[in-house]
JSON list of C-alpha atoms and ligand atoms in Angstrom, two decimals:
[
{"chain": "K", "resi": 78, "resn": "UNK", "atom": "CA", "xyz": [71.34, 95.72, 126.04]},
{"chain": "K", "resi": 79, "resn": "UNK", "atom": "CA", "xyz": [70.88, 97.83, 122.91]},
{"chain": "K", "resi": 80, "resn": "UNK", "atom": "CA", "xyz": [72.70, 101.00, 121.87]},
{"chain": "K", "resi": 81, "resn": "UNK", "atom": "CA", "xyz": [72.07, 103.23, 118.86]},
{"chain": "K", "resi": 82, "resn": "UNK", "atom": "CA", "xyz": [74.92, 104.52, 116.72]},
{"chain": "K", "resi": 83, "resn": "UNK", "atom": "CA", "xyz": [73.53, 106.86, 114.07]},
{"chain": "K", "resi": 84, "resn": "UNK", "atom": "CA", "xyz": [70.76, 104.93, 112.29]},
{"chain": "K", "resi": 85, "resn": "UNK", "atom": "CA", "xyz": [72.03, 101.51, 113.42]},
{"chain": "K", "resi": 86, "resn": "UNK", "atom": "CA", "xyz": [71.88, 99.45, 116.58]},
{"chain": "K", "resi": 87, "resn": "UNK", "atom": "CA", "xyz": [74.39, 97.33, 118.46]},
{"chain": "K", "resi": 88, "resn": "UNK", "atom": "CA", "xyz": [72.79, 94.75, 120.70]},
{"chain": "K", "resi": 89, "resn": "UNK", "atom": "CA", "xyz": [74.12, 92.27, 123.25]},
{"chain": "K", "resi": 90, "resn": "UNK", "atom": "CA", "xyz": [72.40, 88.97, 123.95]},
{"chain": "K", "resi": 91, "resn": "UNK", "atom": "CA", "xyz": [73.22, 86.02, 126.16]},
{"chain": "K", "resi": 92, "resn": "UNK", "atom": "CA", "xyz": [72.75, 82.74, 124.33]},
{"chain": "K", "resi": 93, "resn": "UNK", "atom": "CA", "xyz": [73.60, 80.38, 121.51]},
{"chain": "K", "resi": 94, "resn": "UNK", "atom": "CA", "xyz": [74.39, 81.90, 118.13]},
{"chain": "K", "resi": 95, "resn": "UNK", "atom": "CA", "xyz": [72.93, 78.92, 116.26]},
{"chain": "K", "resi": 96, "resn": "UNK", "atom": "CA", "xyz": [69.47, 79.88, 117.59]},
{"chain": "K", "resi": 97, "resn": "UNK", "atom": "CA", "xyz": [69.49, 83.36, 116.08]},
{"chain": "K", "resi": 98, "resn": "UNK", "atom": "CA", "xyz": [67.09, 84.47, 113.35]},
{"chain": "K", "resi": 99, "resn": "UNK", "atom": "CA", "xyz": [69.11, 87.04, 111.46]},
{"chain": "K", "resi": 100, "resn": "UNK", "atom": "CA", "xyz": [70.34, 87.45, 107.89]},
{"chain": "K", "resi": 101, "resn": "UNK", "atom": "CA", "xyz": [73.87, 86.26, 108.74]},
{"chain": "K", "resi": 102, "resn": "UNK", "atom": "CA", "xyz": [75.82, 84.75, 111.59]},
{"chain": "K", "resi": 103, "resn": "UNK", "atom": "CA", "xyz": [79.58, 84.87, 111.94]},
{"chain": "K", "resi": 104, "resn": "UNK", "atom": "CA", "xyz": [81.57, 81.75, 112.71]},
{"chain": "K", "resi": 105, "resn": "UNK", "atom": "CA", "xyz": [84.83, 81.86, 114.70]},
{"chain": "K", "resi": 106, "resn": "UNK", "atom": "CA", "xyz": [86.73, 79.67, 112.26]},
{"chain": "K", "resi": 107, "resn": "UNK", "atom": "CA", "xyz": [90.35, 78.58, 111.84]},
{"chain": "K", "resi": 108, "resn": "UNK", "atom": "CA", "xyz": [92.42, 79.50, 108.79]},
{"chain": "K", "resi": 109, "resn": "UNK", "atom": "CA", "xyz": [92.07, 75.99, 107.34]},
{"chain": "K", "resi": 110, "resn": "UNK", "atom": "CA", "xyz": [88.27, 76.31, 107.63]},
{"chain": "K", "resi": 111, "resn": "UNK", "atom": "CA", "xyz": [88.53, 72.76, 108.90]},
{"chain": "K", "resi": 112, "resn": "UNK", "atom": "CA", "xyz": [85.86, 72.97, 111.59]},
{"chain": "K", "resi": 113, "resn": "UNK", "atom": "CA", "xyz": [86.54, 72.47, 115.27]},
{"chain": "K", "resi": 114, "resn": "UNK", "atom": "CA", "xyz": [84.90, 72.78, 118.67]},
{"chain": "K", "resi": 115, "resn": "UNK", "atom": "CA", "xyz": [83.35, 75.82, 120.33]},
{"chain": "K", "resi": 116, "resn": "UNK", "atom": "CA", "xyz": [81.12, 77.98, 118.23]},
{"chain": "K", "resi": 117, "resn": "UNK", "atom": "CA", "xyz": [82.57, 76.50, 115.02]},
{"chain": "K", "resi": 118, "resn": "UNK", "atom": "CA", "xyz": [81.51, 73.00, 116.07]},
{"chain": "K", "resi": 119, "resn": "UNK", "atom": "CA", "xyz": [78.08, 74.22, 117.14]},
{"chain": "K", "resi": 120, "resn": "UNK", "atom": "CA", "xyz": [77.46, 76.03, 113.84]},
{"chain": "K", "resi": 121, "resn": "UNK", "atom": "CA", "xyz": [78.54, 73.07, 111.69]},
{"chain": "K", "resi": 122, "resn": "UNK", "atom": "CA", "xyz": [76.47, 70.66, 113.80]},
{"chain": "K", "resi": 123, "resn": "UNK", "atom": "CA", "xyz": [73.37, 72.83, 113.53]},
{"chain": "K", "resi": 124, "resn": "UNK", "atom": "CA", "xyz": [73.83, 73.61, 109.82]},
{"chain": "K", "resi": 125, "resn": "UNK", "atom": "CA", "xyz": [74.52, 70.01, 108.75]},
{"chain": "K", "resi": 126, "resn": "UNK", "atom": "CA", "xyz": [77.15, 68.56, 106.39]},
{"chain": "K", "resi": 127, "resn": "UNK", "atom": "CA", "xyz": [76.38, 70.80, 103.41]},
{"chain": "K", "resi": 128, "resn": "UNK", "atom": "CA", "xyz": [78.12, 73.67, 105.21]},
{"chain": "K", "resi": 129, "resn": "UNK", "atom": "CA", "xyz": [81.47, 71.87, 105.28]},
{"chain": "K", "resi": 130, "resn": "UNK", "atom": "CA", "xyz": [81.00, 70.57, 101.73]},
{"chain": "K", "resi": 131, "resn": "UNK", "atom": "CA", "xyz": [80.45, 74.08, 100.41]},
{"chain": "K", "resi": 132, "resn": "UNK", "atom": "CA", "xyz": [83.32, 75.47, 102.46]},
{"chain": "K", "resi": 133, "resn": "UNK", "atom": "CA", "xyz": [85.77, 72.90, 101.08]},
{"chain": "K", "resi": 134, "resn": "UNK", "atom": "CA", "xyz": [84.57, 73.38, 97.49]},
{"chain": "K", "resi": 135, "resn": "UNK", "atom": "CA", "xyz": [84.62, 77.16, 97.50]},
{"chain": "K", "resi": 136, "resn": "UNK", "atom": "CA", "xyz": [87.62, 77.81, 99.74]},
{"chain": "K", "resi": 137, "resn": "UNK", "atom": "CA", "xyz": [90.11, 74.94, 99.35]},
{"chain": "K", "resi": 138, "resn": "UNK", "atom": "CA", "xyz": [92.94, 77.21, 100.47]},
{"chain": "K", "resi": 139, "resn": "UNK", "atom": "CA", "xyz": [91.13, 78.31, 103.63]},
{"chain": "K", "resi": 140, "resn": "UNK", "atom": "CA", "xyz": [91.02, 81.91, 104.80]},
{"chain": "K", "resi": 141, "resn": "UNK", "atom": "CA", "xyz": [93.87, 84.02, 106.21]},
{"chain": "K", "resi": 142, "resn": "UNK", "atom": "CA", "xyz": [93.74, 85.24, 109.80]},
{"chain": "K", "resi": 143, "resn": "UNK", "atom": "CA", "xyz": [91.98, 88.60, 109.92]},
{"chain": "K", "resi": 144, "resn": "UNK", "atom": "CA", "xyz": [89.76, 87.83, 106.94]},
{"chain": "K", "resi": 145, "resn": "UNK", "atom": "CA", "xyz": [86.35, 86.24, 106.39]},
{"chain": "K", "resi": 146, "resn": "UNK", "atom": "CA", "xyz": [84.55, 84.24, 103.69]},
{"chain": "K", "resi": 147, "resn": "UNK", "atom": "CA", "xyz": [80.86, 83.63, 103.04]},
{"chain": "K", "resi": 148, "resn": "UNK", "atom": "CA", "xyz": [78.83, 80.46, 102.56]},
{"chain": "K", "resi": 149, "resn": "UNK", "atom": "CA", "xyz": [75.18, 79.56, 102.64]},
{"chain": "K", "resi": 150, "resn": "UNK", "atom": "CA", "xyz": [73.82, 78.24, 105.91]},
{"chain": "K", "resi": 151, "resn": "UNK", "atom": "CA", "xyz": [72.46, 74.70, 105.54]},
{"chain": "K", "resi": 152, "resn": "UNK", "atom": "CA", "xyz": [69.72, 74.01, 108.09]},
{"chain": "K", "resi": 153, "resn": "UNK", "atom": "CA", "xyz": [70.35, 77.19, 110.09]},
{"chain": "K", "resi": 154, "resn": "UNK", "atom": "CA", "xyz": [67.61, 79.78, 110.19]},
{"chain": "K", "resi": 155, "resn": "UNK", "atom": "CA", "xyz": [69.84, 82.39, 108.53]},
{"chain": "K", "resi": 156, "resn": "UNK", "atom": "CA", "xyz": [70.77, 83.21, 104.93]},
{"chain": "K", "resi": 157, "resn": "UNK", "atom": "CA", "xyz": [74.56, 83.31, 105.26]},
{"chain": "K", "resi": 158, "resn": "UNK", "atom": "CA", "xyz": [77.40, 82.14, 107.44]},
{"chain": "K", "resi": 159, "resn": "UNK", "atom": "CA", "xyz": [80.50, 84.33, 107.38]},
{"chain": "K", "resi": 160, "resn": "UNK", "atom": "CA", "xyz": [83.54, 82.36, 108.49]},
{"chain": "K", "resi": 161, "resn": "UNK", "atom": "CA", "xyz": [85.89, 84.84, 110.17]},
{"chain": "K", "resi": 162, "resn": "UNK", "atom": "CA", "xyz": [89.34, 83.89, 111.34]},
{"chain": "K", "resi": 163, "resn": "UNK", "atom": "CA", "xyz": [90.41, 85.68, 114.49]},
{"chain": "K", "resi": 164, "resn": "UNK", "atom": "CA", "xyz": [93.93, 85.65, 115.89]},
{"chain": "K", "resi": 165, "resn": "UNK", "atom": "CA", "xyz": [95.38, 83.33, 118.49]},
{"chain": "K", "resi": 166, "resn": "UNK", "atom": "CA", "xyz": [96.26, 85.42, 121.56]},
{"chain": "K", "resi": 167, "resn": "UNK", "atom": "CA", "xyz": [100.05, 85.52, 121.99]},
{"chain": "K", "resi": 168, "resn": "UNK", "atom": "CA", "xyz": [100.32, 88.20, 124.66]},
{"chain": "K", "resi": 169, "resn": "UNK", "atom": "CA", "xyz": [99.07, 91.20, 122.71]},
{"chain": "K", "resi": 170, "resn": "UNK", "atom": "CA", "xyz": [102.20, 92.32, 120.88]},
{"chain": "K", "resi": 171, "resn": "UNK", "atom": "CA", "xyz": [101.78, 90.18, 117.76]},
{"chain": "K", "resi": 172, "resn": "UNK", "atom": "CA", "xyz": [99.18, 92.29, 116.02]},
{"chain": "K", "resi": 173, "resn": "UNK", "atom": "CA", "xyz": [96.27, 90.49, 117.69]},
{"chain": "K", "resi": 174, "resn": "UNK", "atom": "CA", "xyz": [94.15, 93.63, 118.05]},
{"chain": "K", "resi": 175, "resn": "UNK", "atom": "CA", "xyz": [94.59, 94.62, 114.39]},
{"chain": "K", "resi": 176, "resn": "UNK", "atom": "CA", "xyz": [93.81, 91.07, 113.25]},
{"chain": "K", "resi": 177, "resn": "UNK", "atom": "CA", "xyz": [90.67, 90.83, 115.38]},
{"chain": "K", "resi": 178, "resn": "UNK", "atom": "CA", "xyz": [89.51, 94.23, 114.16]},
{"chain": "K", "resi": 179, "resn": "UNK", "atom": "CA", "xyz": [90.21, 93.17, 110.58]},
{"chain": "K", "resi": 180, "resn": "UNK", "atom": "CA", "xyz": [88.20, 89.93, 110.99]},
{"chain": "K", "resi": 181, "resn": "UNK", "atom": "CA", "xyz": [85.23, 91.91, 112.32]},
{"chain": "K", "resi": 182, "resn": "UNK", "atom": "CA", "xyz": [85.46, 94.53, 109.56]},
{"chain": "K", "resi": 183, "resn": "UNK", "atom": "CA", "xyz": [85.74, 91.83, 106.88]},
{"chain": "K", "resi": 184, "resn": "UNK", "atom": "CA", "xyz": [82.57, 90.18, 108.23]},
{"chain": "K", "resi": 185, "resn": "UNK", "atom": "CA", "xyz": [80.72, 93.50, 108.21]},
{"chain": "K", "resi": 186, "resn": "UNK", "atom": "CA", "xyz": [81.87, 94.15, 104.65]},
{"chain": "K", "resi": 187, "resn": "UNK", "atom": "CA", "xyz": [80.46, 90.74, 103.65]},
{"chain": "K", "resi": 188, "resn": "UNK", "atom": "CA", "xyz": [77.20, 91.72, 105.36]},
{"chain": "K", "resi": 189, "resn": "UNK", "atom": "CA", "xyz": [77.13, 94.89, 103.29]},
{"chain": "K", "resi": 190, "resn": "UNK", "atom": "CA", "xyz": [78.00, 93.02, 100.07]},
{"chain": "K", "resi": 191, "resn": "UNK", "atom": "CA", "xyz": [75.20, 90.51, 100.73]},
{"chain": "K", "resi": 192, "resn": "UNK", "atom": "CA", "xyz": [72.67, 93.22, 101.67]},
{"chain": "K", "resi": 193, "resn": "UNK", "atom": "CA", "xyz": [72.21, 91.90, 105.20]},
{"chain": "K", "resi": 194, "resn": "UNK", "atom": "CA", "xyz": [70.08, 94.06, 107.46]},
{"chain": "K", "resi": 195, "resn": "UNK", "atom": "CA", "xyz": [71.21, 92.25, 110.58]},
{"chain": "K", "resi": 196, "resn": "UNK", "atom": "CA", "xyz": [74.10, 90.07, 111.65]},
{"chain": "K", "resi": 197, "resn": "UNK", "atom": "CA", "xyz": [75.11, 88.18, 114.79]},
{"chain": "K", "resi": 198, "resn": "UNK", "atom": "CA", "xyz": [78.67, 87.74, 116.02]},
{"chain": "K", "resi": 199, "resn": "UNK", "atom": "CA", "xyz": [80.13, 85.47, 118.69]},
{"chain": "K", "resi": 200, "resn": "UNK", "atom": "CA", "xyz": [83.03, 86.77, 120.77]},
{"chain": "K", "resi": 201, "resn": "UNK", "atom": "CA", "xyz": [85.63, 85.79, 118.18]},
{"chain": "K", "resi": 202, "resn": "UNK", "atom": "CA", "xyz": [88.99, 84.52, 119.51]},
{"chain": "K", "resi": 203, "resn": "UNK", "atom": "CA", "xyz": [87.90, 84.49, 123.17]},
{"chain": "K", "resi": 204, "resn": "UNK", "atom": "CA", "xyz": [87.60, 80.70, 123.54]},
{"chain": "K", "resi": 205, "resn": "UNK", "atom": "CA", "xyz": [90.22, 78.26, 122.26]},
{"chain": "K", "resi": 206, "resn": "UNK", "atom": "CA", "xyz": [92.26, 81.17, 120.89]},
{"chain": "K", "resi": 207, "resn": "UNK", "atom": "CA", "xyz": [92.64, 82.68, 124.37]},
{"chain": "K", "resi": 208, "resn": "UNK", "atom": "CA", "xyz": [91.98, 86.37, 123.69]},
{"chain": "K", "resi": 209, "resn": "UNK", "atom": "CA", "xyz": [91.14, 88.13, 127.00]},
{"chain": "K", "resi": 210, "resn": "UNK", "atom": "CA", "xyz": [87.43, 88.86, 126.95]},
{"chain": "K", "resi": 211, "resn": "UNK", "atom": "CA", "xyz": [87.63, 92.49, 128.07]},
{"chain": "K", "resi": 212, "resn": "UNK", "atom": "CA", "xyz": [90.22, 93.32, 125.41]},
{"chain": "K", "resi": 213, "resn": "UNK", "atom": "CA", "xyz": [88.26, 91.43, 122.75]},
{"chain": "K", "resi": 214, "resn": "UNK", "atom": "CA", "xyz": [85.11, 93.34, 123.73]},
{"chain": "K", "resi": 215, "resn": "UNK", "atom": "CA", "xyz": [86.98, 96.61, 123.37]},
{"chain": "K", "resi": 216, "resn": "UNK", "atom": "CA", "xyz": [88.42, 95.83, 119.94]},
{"chain": "K", "resi": 217, "resn": "UNK", "atom": "CA", "xyz": [85.27, 94.15, 118.58]},
{"chain": "K", "resi": 218, "resn": "UNK", "atom": "CA", "xyz": [82.84, 96.87, 119.64]},
{"chain": "K", "resi": 219, "resn": "UNK", "atom": "CA", "xyz": [85.08, 99.67, 118.40]},
{"chain": "K", "resi": 220, "resn": "UNK", "atom": "CA", "xyz": [85.40, 97.97, 115.02]},
{"chain": "K", "resi": 221, "resn": "UNK", "atom": "CA", "xyz": [81.62, 97.67, 114.75]},
{"chain": "K", "resi": 222, "resn": "UNK", "atom": "CA", "xyz": [81.03, 101.26, 115.80]},
{"chain": "K", "resi": 223, "resn": "UNK", "atom": "CA", "xyz": [83.60, 102.56, 113.30]},
{"chain": "K", "resi": 224, "resn": "UNK", "atom": "CA", "xyz": [82.12, 100.51, 110.45]},
{"chain": "K", "resi": 225, "resn": "UNK", "atom": "CA", "xyz": [78.58, 101.61, 111.23]},
{"chain": "K", "resi": 226, "resn": "UNK", "atom": "CA", "xyz": [79.53, 105.27, 111.35]},
{"chain": "K", "resi": 227, "resn": "UNK", "atom": "CA", "xyz": [81.31, 104.98, 108.01]},
{"chain": "K", "resi": 228, "resn": "UNK", "atom": "CA", "xyz": [78.85, 102.75, 106.11]},
{"chain": "K", "resi": 229, "resn": "UNK", "atom": "CA", "xyz": [75.48, 103.25, 107.91]},
{"chain": "K", "resi": 230, "resn": "UNK", "atom": "CA", "xyz": [74.81, 99.51, 107.64]},
{"chain": "K", "resi": 231, "resn": "UNK", "atom": "CA", "xyz": [73.83, 96.92, 108.81]},
{"chain": "K", "resi": 232, "resn": "UNK", "atom": "CA", "xyz": [70.77, 98.08, 110.73]},
{"chain": "K", "resi": 233, "resn": "UNK", "atom": "CA", "xyz": [71.51, 95.71, 113.61]},
{"chain": "K", "resi": 234, "resn": "UNK", "atom": "CA", "xyz": [74.70, 94.08, 114.87]},
{"chain": "K", "resi": 235, "resn": "UNK", "atom": "CA", "xyz": [74.12, 91.60, 117.69]},
{"chain": "K", "resi": 236, "resn": "UNK", "atom": "CA", "xyz": [76.87, 90.05, 119.78]},
{"chain": "K", "resi": 237, "resn": "UNK", "atom": "CA", "xyz": [75.67, 86.71, 121.14]},
{"chain": "K", "resi": 238, "resn": "UNK", "atom": "CA", "xyz": [77.63, 85.99, 124.29]},
{"chain": "K", "resi": 239, "resn": "UNK", "atom": "CA", "xyz": [77.84, 82.49, 125.69]},
{"chain": "K", "resi": 240, "resn": "UNK", "atom": "CA", "xyz": [78.45, 83.28, 129.38]},
{"chain": "K", "resi": 241, "resn": "UNK", "atom": "CA", "xyz": [77.48, 85.88, 131.95]},
{"chain": "K", "resi": 242, "resn": "UNK", "atom": "CA", "xyz": [81.13, 86.86, 132.16]},
{"chain": "K", "resi": 243, "resn": "UNK", "atom": "CA", "xyz": [81.37, 87.54, 128.45]},
{"chain": "K", "resi": 244, "resn": "UNK", "atom": "CA", "xyz": [78.10, 89.45, 128.52]},
{"chain": "K", "resi": 245, "resn": "UNK", "atom": "CA", "xyz": [79.36, 91.54, 131.44]},
{"chain": "K", "resi": 246, "resn": "UNK", "atom": "CA", "xyz": [82.61, 92.39, 129.67]},
{"chain": "K", "resi": 247, "resn": "UNK", "atom": "CA", "xyz": [80.83, 93.44, 126.48]},
{"chain": "K", "resi": 248, "resn": "UNK", "atom": "CA", "xyz": [78.14, 95.44, 128.28]},
{"chain": "K", "resi": 249, "resn": "UNK", "atom": "CA", "xyz": [80.69, 97.32, 130.37]},
{"chain": "K", "resi": 250, "resn": "UNK", "atom": "CA", "xyz": [82.61, 98.33, 127.26]},
{"chain": "K", "resi": 251, "resn": "UNK", "atom": "CA", "xyz": [79.50, 99.16, 125.25]},
{"chain": "K", "resi": 252, "resn": "UNK", "atom": "CA", "xyz": [78.30, 101.49, 128.00]},
{"chain": "K", "resi": 253, "resn": "UNK", "atom": "CA", "xyz": [81.60, 103.36, 127.75]},
{"chain": "K", "resi": 254, "resn": "UNK", "atom": "CA", "xyz": [81.06, 103.88, 124.02]},
{"chain": "K", "resi": 255, "resn": "UNK", "atom": "CA", "xyz": [77.80, 105.75, 124.51]},
{"chain": "K", "resi": 256, "resn": "UNK", "atom": "CA", "xyz": [78.58, 109.40, 123.99]},
{"chain": "W", "resi": 212, "resn": "APR", "atom": "N1", "xyz": [77.10, 80.52, 120.64]},
{"chain": "W", "resi": 212, "resn": "APR", "atom": "C1", "xyz": [77.75, 81.66, 120.97]},
{"chain": "W", "resi": 212, "resn": "APR", "atom": "N2", "xyz": [79.00, 81.67, 121.46]},
{"chain": "W", "resi": 212, "resn": "APR", "atom": "C2", "xyz": [79.60, 80.49, 121.66]},
{"chain": "W", "resi": 212, "resn": "APR", "atom": "C3", "xyz": [78.99, 79.25, 121.35]},
{"chain": "W", "resi": 212, "resn": "APR", "atom": "C4", "xyz": [77.68, 79.29, 120.83]},
{"chain": "W", "resi": 212, "resn": "APR", "atom": "N3", "xyz": [77.01, 78.20, 120.49]},
{"chain": "W", "resi": 212, "resn": "APR", "atom": "N4", "xyz": [79.86, 78.25, 121.66]},
{"chain": "W", "resi": 212, "resn": "APR", "atom": "C5", "xyz": [80.97, 78.85, 122.15]},
{"chain": "W", "resi": 212, "resn": "APR", "atom": "N5", "xyz": [80.82, 80.18, 122.17]},
{"chain": "W", "resi": 212, "resn": "APR", "atom": "C6", "xyz": [81.74, 81.23, 122.60]},
{"chain": "W", "resi": 212, "resn": "APR", "atom": "C7", "xyz": [82.87, 80.86, 123.52]},
{"chain": "W", "resi": 212, "resn": "APR", "atom": "O1", "xyz": [82.41, 80.83, 124.88]},
{"chain": "W", "resi": 212, "resn": "APR", "atom": "C8", "xyz": [83.85, 81.98, 123.28]},
{"chain": "W", "resi": 212, "resn": "APR", "atom": "O2", "xyz": [83.54, 83.11, 124.08]},
{"chain": "W", "resi": 212, "resn": "APR", "atom": "O3", "xyz": [82.40, 81.71, 121.44]},
{"chain": "W", "resi": 212, "resn": "APR", "atom": "C9", "xyz": [83.61, 82.37, 121.81]},
{"chain": "W", "resi": 212, "resn": "APR", "atom": "C10", "xyz": [84.72, 81.96, 120.86]},
{"chain": "W", "resi": 212, "resn": "APR", "atom": "O4", "xyz": [85.22, 80.70, 121.27]},
{"chain": "W", "resi": 212, "resn": "APR", "atom": "P1", "xyz": [85.70, 79.57, 120.26]},
{"chain": "W", "resi": 212, "resn": "APR", "atom": "O5", "xyz": [84.53, 78.94, 119.61]},
{"chain": "W", "resi": 212, "resn": "APR", "atom": "O6", "xyz": [86.64, 78.68, 121.00]},
{"chain": "W", "resi": 212, "resn": "APR", "atom": "O7", "xyz": [86.48, 80.40, 119.08]},
{"chain": "W", "resi": 212, "resn": "APR", "atom": "P2", "xyz": [87.96, 81.02, 119.04]},
{"chain": "W", "resi": 212, "resn": "APR", "atom": "O8", "xyz": [88.48, 81.36, 120.37]},
{"chain": "W", "resi": 212, "resn": "APR", "atom": "O9", "xyz": [87.87, 82.10, 118.01]},
{"chain": "W", "resi": 212, "resn": "APR", "atom": "O10", "xyz": [88.85, 79.84, 118.51]},
{"chain": "W", "resi": 212, "resn": "APR", "atom": "C11", "xyz": [88.69, 79.39, 117.19]},
{"chain": "W", "resi": 212, "resn": "APR", "atom": "O11", "xyz": [88.39, 77.12, 117.87]},
{"chain": "W", "resi": 212, "resn": "APR", "atom": "O12", "xyz": [86.63, 75.70, 117.46]},
{"chain": "W", "resi": 212, "resn": "APR", "atom": "C12", "xyz": [87.86, 76.10, 117.04]},
{"chain": "W", "resi": 212, "resn": "APR", "atom": "O13", "xyz": [87.75, 75.75, 114.68]},
{"chain": "W", "resi": 212, "resn": "APR", "atom": "C13", "xyz": [87.83, 76.73, 115.67]},
{"chain": "W", "resi": 212, "resn": "APR", "atom": "O14", "xyz": [90.18, 76.50, 115.51]},
{"chain": "W", "resi": 212, "resn": "APR", "atom": "C14", "xyz": [89.13, 77.44, 115.69]},
{"chain": "W", "resi": 212, "resn": "APR", "atom": "C15", "xyz": [89.21, 77.97, 117.10]}
]
């Protein structure tokens, strides 16, 4: 599914983010940038050990929740990995929505800073961190739409969803955003 917002596109795909050919992919990292399972584990495994070496060297203090940092991409077929730290879901009243929005916006700002024409996101926070997929879709897509309307970049934002359920949640919400 692909939707146009101004001069930019938001696209949904079902698949594995490590197989994307885009300028940048976003990792769903933890604030220690210590690696883990899920999409974080898959990205580090596909990129190889240089990704963790660079992360430790450049960001020894990690990255706060709601922010993102950039590295190169090792063996991945992309130029950059942006390590975004989404919130752990604690019921919805602990600023989770603002923190998820902030993590997405920080990643998009890095894309702009690094002159990326296209970028792929996973559904940040919706795995180990327990964020309900429909609420994450809502917050994530609104953040992207708002950034695109303000900055007119990047040309393409792709959400790579790992299950039919996640794809369904994102596509339902994206349809509602078409004006
Ligand atoms: N490609 C795309 N999406 C993926 C992939 C993949 N290869 N692997 C998993 N996913 C999906 C999950 O199905 C989920 O919808 O990514 C989404 C985010 O799940 P997690 O990877 O568990 O990320 P998150 O919920 O943000 O938790 C982050 O998990 O792995 C640790 O180090 C990480 O501590 C951090 C925490």
